[in-house]
Amino acid sequence: MKKVLFIIFILLCLFLCVFIKQEQNEEIKTIIKDNKNTLVAINYPKTKYKVLNKEIENYVKKIYQLFQVEYEDYKHLNGKAELNIDYEYQKIENKYLIIKLTTQMDAHDEDSPYKEMKTFSYSIPQKKIISLLDIVTNKDKIIKDIKKQAFYKYHVEDDSLFSLDKIKAYPFIIKDDILTLYIKYYQREFTYLVINVPLNIFEKEKTEPKRAVNQTQEKNVINPKEKVIALTFDDGPSKYTKEIISLLESYHINATFFVLGNKVSLYKDTLTKMIQNGNEIGNHSYNHKWMIKLDSKEMKWQIESTNKILQDELGYTPTSIRPTYGSVNQKLKDSTNLNIVLWNVDTLDWKIKDPKKIASRGLKVKDGNIILMHDVHRRTIKALQIMIPKLLEEGYQFVTIDELREVNLIRKKL
Ligand code: ZN
């Protein structure tokens, strides 16, 4: 009997270990789809906290279903209907976690896009979902400041907007001790009043000293007369990216990762390893908006903010951009000096579930081709495990996008 109890105890410990370990991982969930009538790009954090994750997931699910019902049969000359969900994430003094989701649904017709924001806030010590009013200590003063700014900035003087219940429900974010509140308001059409008020309740968050990463270790020698191939990955990084980097490392090969700016901070370690191993990083916009549908200003912002965060966090400057959904127009060409890079072979790993089928698509290649994959799925790793040894056997050299450009130049001269 004692033995049985002991075994149960050990099993329980093991179970708890695995369970706790799973709880530790923070990641960004990414869903990106190029469907018949719709384009979908959803990014949201999965935190260590179950209650919070459930709230966020339910909300995202609800929005996604709403979009599907609304636009499943959408047919329009201007193209597909688009759903974009992006996030902002703030951890304050290990006390609060604040996550703001911004949803945009856009049919790209005459109507202006549908925009909605929602904030989820969580108390880490209390282990529960809280509201803005649980965070601020000097409620009365804050509400007075909010009212004052609404009046001076927007000439809005409507007391019903500032009741405790209303304030509690507005989306917000807190950054550097400043509260930014978004009040949905009808003035000919729905807009958000953006109100900034100082909180003076937190110590300034300590910023980590920036460190520059040594650019690439020694390069493999590439023979331009032999066959070359470039593996590229979009939409990452994700929790699968590290494994892909290790897999590439085990074969002493490199690839190019077109990353989203909004994921750079959380996956800094992954990106550091990526660079140290000699891989290349490219720009894939900040939050995967359908770039060709943006005006020049926003298009530039998508590109430049991603470059800036790569520079600030990693000291890295990308040379290439892969436009979202592979769409290019003149405006995009005029908006950037980066090389615009598409692909020759689409593995469809975002859609096809079977790694063998993904791999067989990825193996239909020719010398000089660029292969498109996505480092946000486990099946992509499995497909790579099949593809890489076969391609090596066939005599391909794996190059990054910059190296491919060099090879093409040398070949032209020859
Ligand atoms: Zn993409």
GROMACS .gro file of C-alpha atoms and ligand atoms in nm, residues 32 41 234-236 258 260 284-285 288 322-326 372 374, ligand 1:
model
   18
   32ILE     CA    1  -0.285   3.464  -4.027
   41ALA     CA    2  -0.424   3.864  -3.910
  234ASP     CA    3   0.694   3.487  -4.227
  235ASP     CA    4   0.474   3.604  -3.937
  236GLY     CA    5   0.707   3.509  -3.650
  258PHE     CA    6   1.046   3.813  -4.198
  260LEU     CA    7   0.637   4.132  -3.723
  284HIS     CA    8   0.707   4.194  -4.244
  285SER     CA    9   0.523   4.508  -4.118
  288HIS     CA   10   0.027   4.252  -4.049
  322ARG     CA   11   0.817   4.098  -4.747
  323PRO     CA   12   0.483   4.274  -4.795
  324THR     CA   13   0.187   4.123  -4.610
  325TYR     CA   14  -0.019   3.873  -4.812
  326GLY     CA   15   0.243   3.914  -5.087
  372LEU     CA   16   0.779   3.056  -4.834
  374HIS     CA   17   0.568   3.034  -4.159
  415ZN      ZN   18   0.236   3.716  -4.339
   0.00000   0.00000   0.00000
